[in-house]
Amino acid sequence: MGLLCSKNRHYAEADIEENAQAAEIERRIEQETKAEKHIQKLLLLGAGESGKSTIFKQIKLLFQTGFDEAELKSYVSVIDANIYQTIKILYDGSKEFAHNDVNSSKYVLSSENKVIGEKLSEIGSRLDYPRLNRELAEEIGELWKDSAIQETYARGIELQVPDCTHYFMENLQRLSDANYVPTKEDVLYARVRTTGVVEIQFSPVGENKKSGEVYRLFDVGGQRNERRKWIHLFEGVTAVIFCAAINEYDQTLFEDEQKNRMMETKELFDWVLKQPCFEKTSFMLFLNKFDIFEKKVLKVPLNVCEWFKDYQPVSAGKQEIEHAFEFIKKKFEELYFQSTAPDRVDRVFKVYRTTALDQKVVKKTFKLVDETLRRRNLLEAGLL
Amino acid sequence: MPMFQPSKRDGVVVAGFDGSGDGQVLDLDTAVRDGVLGGGGGGIIGAGGGEKLDLKKMIEELDLPEIPSVFICPISLEPMQDPITLCTGQTYERSNILKWFNLGHYTCPTTMQELWDDSITPNRTLYHLIYTWFSQKYSLMKKKSEDVQGRVSELIQTLKKAKGQARIQALKELRQVVAVHAIAMKTVVDEGGVSLISSLLGPFTSHAVGSEAIAILVNLELDSESKTNLMLPTKISLMVDMLNEGSVETKINCTRLIEKLMEEKEFRSESISSHRLLLGLMRLVKDKRHSSGILSGLSLLRSICLHKQVTSLIVSIGAIPQLVELLPALEPDCLELALFILDTLSSLPGGKAALKDCGNTIPNMVKLLMRVSESCTQYALSILWGVCELAPQECSSVAVEAGLAAKLLLVIQSGCNPVLKQKSSELLKLCSLNYTDTIFISKCKLTRTIQ
């Protein structure tokens, strides 16, 4: 009898402990679910090279502790890769133009530079790149200055030359230093195709240093072959930040050279707007790369893009730039309302003009985004 | 008898008469200087000329949050207007302590002592102090509000440099001053306030700043140059955003300001050819909780309808059925605007079709004939005409069933202008084509449809 009793007690004790553990786990799950609810999810979407990752980096710099030395150093290989890849594209491009173009002589390099070009082209086709050193930097610099390369660069759009080219080429000496540590600006310009998903959690600290909302920002790959990875993220998103590079109206895609980039963006935006999971999501449209747009729009008319074929210029200079920008903005607004079912028309939809590389602009823009989302919350809570 | 010690605050916190308005204990030095304690100097009453200021009135008007605690009646916690002191040395408002006695208590409320002496002594000294203190505050307030121009200048200077919260505060205050004092409006304009406030509006303007700025600008006299400046696409875009997201007051302000800007001849239709603007306006117009919003929304919509390029956009966003549904609930002035809009839109083929497709168009229009005003009747008639002409078979029978015939007869028999009467008889003829004479005449019976 005594044995029985003590055995039962042993089991009973084990039970109690198990129950206590289970209860603790339940409690923890509940707590964390509650905390999760307060975190607002922001999703960065857009076509490839629209500036999503740059915005992501800016937010990291603005509202988190930025990049520490190790992280900065990790970008050295990326920057090296950018430089080698770019100069290879330009060199190969000059050869192509020299072969095919009517004014072939424009694209013919000097014989010394041809030698350099062949060498760099070979390096650029390897899987692993050597660290940029003084010697290589000088050679790249020489090649870059060659008029044939400059002529090729002028037609960079046809060759998928990335936007960071000029910046890196002008800074070769600094970048090739033995003790080079990338600056924040270097990191912002560094271009690497995002695969998979990256996220950061942050809180935009207000003027009074009161912590406000907590946001979690997700950056996803933009090229076509990455989009299927986004689907499972769409649940419960507070806002979509859709980046559209407005300077790309005359460029074609990296992954499909027949497709105009602006048309691709248009289709993607349309697709995103119609997703059922975005029924209640706020949409912030960042019309990005305004700095490049400003310079291009006066030289290349908007109507080269099919979507903008009904554009009529009205004036010149700054006024014309503003006019062209407003035209594009209206086109996107039109698209938004056409793609939005009547029951969704009350979603927040705002358009912002951005230059992702300019930290001040990103900061100001994000303050506005934050204000809009907070007002929306108050409105939904019935407090406004 | 133990003497009750009056409570002392540690130190002397300055009450001051410099308008700071806080502080619990009088600073005797400043009190002497300012003549509160009865000395000759110090301009006790600002008004001068023997005008006796009523203490009660002053207390009410000033409505100060911080009053020296010695002035407060312990029973009601309100400032005393007729302080009397009991034998315990405690002072109360006369009416309050008498109420206390009437309830049968013969104790001092704060000390809880039983009163050994039922005399109540008017505390003239305290009364004098209270009166003078309030008078000082009052004349300061009056002076401040008279110095509106100075205040406006000050605020404009602040705005030139202030950022963030300070900027919002300055704008808020300026808005309040302008709302109360007509002279403030002129001062703002004279001191270059308009261009200053306009310059605050841009692509990075927060809602907080933008809404205050618009609230000020909409009440001012704007010259041509200012209006042209405000017509810049980024500024209009900001106004449209606020029209969509702001409070009702903000929405109305934006609406009114845009309408003002449209009066300028340089105004480009492109600025208002915007989905966001039109959808925001429709939302405002449909918000039954705020009738002033409906009026200003319809007013702007009417002005927009005058721009032919934009009318098809209005039709495409489905405004017509929404407006038709609204009609029964509208006030007369709103009705006229709504009908004008619908009439203008009916001149477009898409508009006419939308009107026909909306089931309530005909019944609502018929109801409105000869109900509100001659212009309403005119617009309703025009709309009915358009719809019936488009689909005579279908629409005229619906219209006649709704009592159109009788109403048309009323118009013809009334004192309306001849054109209207002519139109009415033409419509009557059109509708009668589908009926035999006898049936049609029976449809014309007045009893059912007219009150």
PDB file of N, CA and C in Angstrom, chain A residues 207 322-323 326 329-330 333-334 337 345-346 349-350 353 361 364-365 368 371-372 375, chain B residues 164-165 203-208 233-234 237 241 245-246 268 270 273 275-276 279 283:
ATOM      1  N   GLU A 207      11.309  63.459 -32.304  1.00  0.00           N
ATOM      2  CA  GLU A 207      12.009  64.645 -31.832  1.00  0.00           C
ATOM      3  C   GLU A 207      12.247  64.613 -30.344  1.00  0.00           C
ATOM      4  N   GLU A 322       9.626  69.337 -63.376  1.00  0.00           N
ATOM      5  CA  GLU A 322       8.472  69.189 -62.487  1.00  0.00           C
ATOM      6  C   GLU A 322       7.264  68.675 -63.242  1.00  0.00           C
ATOM      7  N   HIS A 323       7.073  69.216 -64.426  1.00  0.00           N
ATOM      8  CA  HIS A 323       5.928  68.822 -65.228  1.00  0.00           C
ATOM      9  C   HIS A 323       6.002  67.345 -65.584  1.00  0.00           C
ATOM     10  N   GLU A 326       5.285  65.231 -62.529  1.00  0.00           N
ATOM     11  CA  GLU A 326       3.857  65.188 -62.208  1.00  0.00           C
ATOM     12  C   GLU A 326       3.108  64.270 -63.165  1.00  0.00           C
ATOM     13  N   LYS A 329       3.713  60.781 -62.060  1.00  0.00           N
ATOM     14  CA  LYS A 329       2.975  60.556 -60.806  1.00  0.00           C
ATOM     15  C   LYS A 329       1.503  60.290 -61.109  1.00  0.00           C
ATOM     16  N   LYS A 330       0.956  61.087 -62.022  1.00  0.00           N
ATOM     17  CA  LYS A 330      -0.465  60.917 -62.382  1.00  0.00           C
ATOM     18  C   LYS A 330      -0.709  59.561 -63.008  1.00  0.00           C
ATOM     19  N   GLU A 333      -0.911  57.093 -60.344  1.00  0.00           N
ATOM     20  CA  GLU A 333      -2.169  57.235 -59.601  1.00  0.00           C
ATOM     21  C   GLU A 333      -3.317  56.625 -60.387  1.00  0.00           C
ATOM     22  N   GLU A 334      -3.318  56.917 -61.682  1.00  0.00           N
ATOM     23  CA  GLU A 334      -4.344  56.362 -62.564  1.00  0.00           C
ATOM     24  C   GLU A 334      -4.318  54.852 -62.476  1.00  0.00           C
ATOM     25  N   PHE A 337      -5.797  53.526 -59.219  1.00  0.00           N
ATOM     26  CA  PHE A 337      -7.252  53.521 -59.117  1.00  0.00           C
ATOM     27  C   PHE A 337      -7.896  52.549 -60.081  1.00  0.00           C
ATOM     28  N   VAL A 345     -10.770  51.101 -52.171  1.00  0.00           N
ATOM     29  CA  VAL A 345     -10.346  52.447 -52.520  1.00  0.00           C
ATOM     30  C   VAL A 345      -9.964  53.269 -51.290  1.00  0.00           C
ATOM     31  N   ASP A 346     -10.400  52.826 -50.125  1.00  0.00           N
ATOM     32  CA  ASP A 346     -10.074  53.572 -48.917  1.00  0.00           C
ATOM     33  C   ASP A 346      -8.718  53.247 -48.330  1.00  0.00           C
ATOM     34  N   PHE A 349      -3.017  55.533 -49.820  1.00  0.00           N
ATOM     35  CA  PHE A 349      -2.140  55.459 -50.979  1.00  0.00           C
ATOM     36  C   PHE A 349      -1.461  56.801 -51.137  1.00  0.00           C
ATOM     37  N   LYS A 350      -0.144  56.821 -50.980  1.00  0.00           N
ATOM     38  CA  LYS A 350       0.553  58.092 -51.106  1.00  0.00           C
ATOM     39  C   LYS A 350       1.786  57.921 -51.966  1.00  0.00           C
ATOM     40  N   ARG A 353       8.426  61.422 -53.631  1.00  0.00           N
ATOM     41  CA  ARG A 353       9.546  61.568 -54.555  1.00  0.00           C
ATOM     42  C   ARG A 353      10.808  61.301 -53.754  1.00  0.00           C
ATOM     43  N   VAL A 361      16.915  63.076 -47.590  1.00  0.00           N
ATOM     44  CA  VAL A 361      15.632  62.874 -48.265  1.00  0.00           C
ATOM     45  C   VAL A 361      14.932  61.644 -47.703  1.00  0.00           C
ATOM     46  N   LYS A 364      13.514  62.432 -44.233  1.00  0.00           N
ATOM     47  CA  LYS A 364      12.301  63.252 -44.279  1.00  0.00           C
ATOM     48  C   LYS A 364      11.126  62.432 -44.800  1.00  0.00           C
ATOM     49  N   THR A 365      11.409  61.648 -45.851  1.00  0.00           N
ATOM     50  CA  THR A 365      10.337  60.840 -46.424  1.00  0.00           C
ATOM     51  C   THR A 365       9.816  59.861 -45.397  1.00  0.00           C
ATOM     52  N   LEU A 368       7.450  61.260 -42.912  1.00  0.00           N
ATOM     53  CA  LEU A 368       6.098  61.432 -43.428  1.00  0.00           C
ATOM     54  C   LEU A 368       5.354  60.099 -43.450  1.00  0.00           C
ATOM     55  N   GLU A 371       4.264  59.343 -40.021  1.00  0.00           N
ATOM     56  CA  GLU A 371       3.130  60.163 -39.608  1.00  0.00           C
ATOM     57  C   GLU A 371       1.835  59.614 -40.211  1.00  0.00           C
ATOM     58  N   THR A 372       1.892  59.268 -41.501  1.00  0.00           N
ATOM     59  CA  THR A 372       0.699  58.753 -42.158  1.00  0.00           C
ATOM     60  C   THR A 372       0.218  57.469 -41.498  1.00  0.00           C
ATOM     61  N   ARG A 375      -1.330  58.200 -38.081  1.00  0.00           N
ATOM     62  CA  ARG A 375      -2.655  58.800 -38.214  1.00  0.00           C
ATOM     63  C   ARG A 375      -3.674  57.728 -38.598  1.00  0.00           C
TER      64      ARG A 375
ATOM     65  N   GLY B 164      10.148  71.945 -36.494  1.00  0.00           N
ATOM     66  CA  GLY B 164       9.524  70.876 -35.715  1.00  0.00           C
ATOM     67  C   GLY B 164       8.336  71.335 -34.889  1.00  0.00           C
ATOM     68  N   GLN B 165       8.310  70.925 -33.628  1.00  0.00           N
ATOM     69  CA  GLN B 165       7.178  71.222 -32.762  1.00  0.00           C
ATOM     70  C   GLN B 165       6.950  72.725 -32.600  1.00  0.00           C
ATOM     71  N   PRO B 203       6.990  69.079 -50.773  1.00  0.00           N
ATOM     72  CA  PRO B 203       6.850  67.617 -50.797  1.00  0.00           C
ATOM     73  C   PRO B 203       7.145  66.950 -49.466  1.00  0.00           C
ATOM     74  N   PHE B 204       7.858  67.637 -48.579  1.00  0.00           N
ATOM     75  CA  PHE B 204       8.183  67.010 -47.296  1.00  0.00           C
ATOM     76  C   PHE B 204       7.418  67.608 -46.125  1.00  0.00           C
ATOM     77  N   THR B 205       6.346  68.317 -46.419  1.00  0.00           N
ATOM     78  CA  THR B 205       5.594  68.926 -45.336  1.00  0.00           C
ATOM     79  C   THR B 205       4.767  67.881 -44.615  1.00  0.00           C
ATOM     80  N   SER B 206       4.860  67.880 -43.292  1.00  0.00           N
ATOM     81  CA  SER B 206       4.070  66.924 -42.534  1.00  0.00           C
ATOM     82  C   SER B 206       2.619  67.380 -42.495  1.00  0.00           C
ATOM     83  N   HIS B 207       1.758  66.445 -42.157  1.00  0.00           N
ATOM     84  CA  HIS B 207       0.340  66.762 -42.100  1.00  0.00           C
ATOM     85  C   HIS B 207       0.069  67.811 -41.034  1.00  0.00           C
ATOM     86  N   ALA B 208       0.779  67.691 -39.927  1.00  0.00           N
ATOM     87  CA  ALA B 208       0.550  68.620 -38.818  1.00  0.00           C
ATOM     88  C   ALA B 208       0.798  70.059 -39.253  1.00  0.00           C
ATOM     89  N   PRO B 233       2.337  72.333 -58.596  1.00  0.00           N
ATOM     90  CA  PRO B 233       1.865  70.954 -58.465  1.00  0.00           C
ATOM     91  C   PRO B 233       2.157  70.316 -57.108  1.00  0.00           C
ATOM     92  N   THR B 234       3.348  70.550 -56.544  1.00  0.00           N
ATOM     93  CA  THR B 234       3.630  69.902 -55.260  1.00  0.00           C
ATOM     94  C   THR B 234       2.706  70.411 -54.171  1.00  0.00           C
ATOM     95  N   SER B 237      -0.753  69.015 -54.677  1.00  0.00           N
ATOM     96  CA  SER B 237      -0.687  67.605 -54.297  1.00  0.00           C
ATOM     97  C   SER B 237      -0.804  67.448 -52.787  1.00  0.00           C
ATOM     98  N   ASP B 241      -3.697  65.531 -50.651  1.00  0.00           N
ATOM     99  CA  ASP B 241      -3.405  64.523 -49.622  1.00  0.00           C
ATOM    100  C   ASP B 241      -4.175  64.827 -48.352  1.00  0.00           C
ATOM    101  N   GLU B 245      -6.947  62.816 -46.047  1.00  0.00           N
ATOM    102  CA  GLU B 245      -6.581  62.210 -44.767  1.00  0.00           C
ATOM    103  C   GLU B 245      -6.923  63.032 -43.547  1.00  0.00           C
ATOM    104  N   GLY B 246      -7.285  64.284 -43.732  1.00  0.00           N
ATOM    105  CA  GLY B 246      -7.396  65.159 -42.569  1.00  0.00           C
ATOM    106  C   GLY B 246      -8.723  65.075 -41.853  1.00  0.00           C
ATOM    107  N   ARG B 268      -4.606  75.736 -64.233  1.00  0.00           N
ATOM    108  CA  ARG B 268      -4.609  74.711 -65.256  1.00  0.00           C
ATOM    109  C   ARG B 268      -5.500  73.550 -64.847  1.00  0.00           C
ATOM    110  N   GLU B 270      -5.299  70.623 -65.506  1.00  0.00           N
ATOM    111  CA  GLU B 270      -4.559  69.402 -65.160  1.00  0.00           C
ATOM    112  C   GLU B 270      -4.446  69.212 -63.665  1.00  0.00           C
ATOM    113  N   SER B 273      -7.363  67.471 -62.434  1.00  0.00           N
ATOM    114  CA  SER B 273      -7.726  66.265 -63.141  1.00  0.00           C
ATOM    115  C   SER B 273      -7.059  65.087 -62.438  1.00  0.00           C
ATOM    116  N   HIS B 275      -7.536  61.632 -59.866  1.00  0.00           N
ATOM    117  CA  HIS B 275      -8.383  60.636 -59.186  1.00  0.00           C
ATOM    118  C   HIS B 275      -8.456  60.903 -57.695  1.00  0.00           C
ATOM    119  N   ARG B 276      -7.277  61.166 -57.124  1.00  0.00           N
ATOM    120  CA  ARG B 276      -7.211  61.322 -55.670  1.00  0.00           C
ATOM    121  C   ARG B 276      -8.094  62.458 -55.197  1.00  0.00           C
ATOM    122  N   LEU B 279     -11.917  61.486 -55.791  1.00  0.00           N
ATOM    123  CA  LEU B 279     -12.377  60.458 -54.851  1.00  0.00           C
ATOM    124  C   LEU B 279     -12.446  61.012 -53.437  1.00  0.00           C
ATOM    125  N   ARG B 283     -15.840  61.324 -51.114  1.00  0.00           N
ATOM    126  CA  ARG B 283     -15.909  60.810 -49.744  1.00  0.00           C
ATOM    127  C   ARG B 283     -16.444  61.887 -48.798  1.00  0.00           C
TER     128      ARG B 283
END
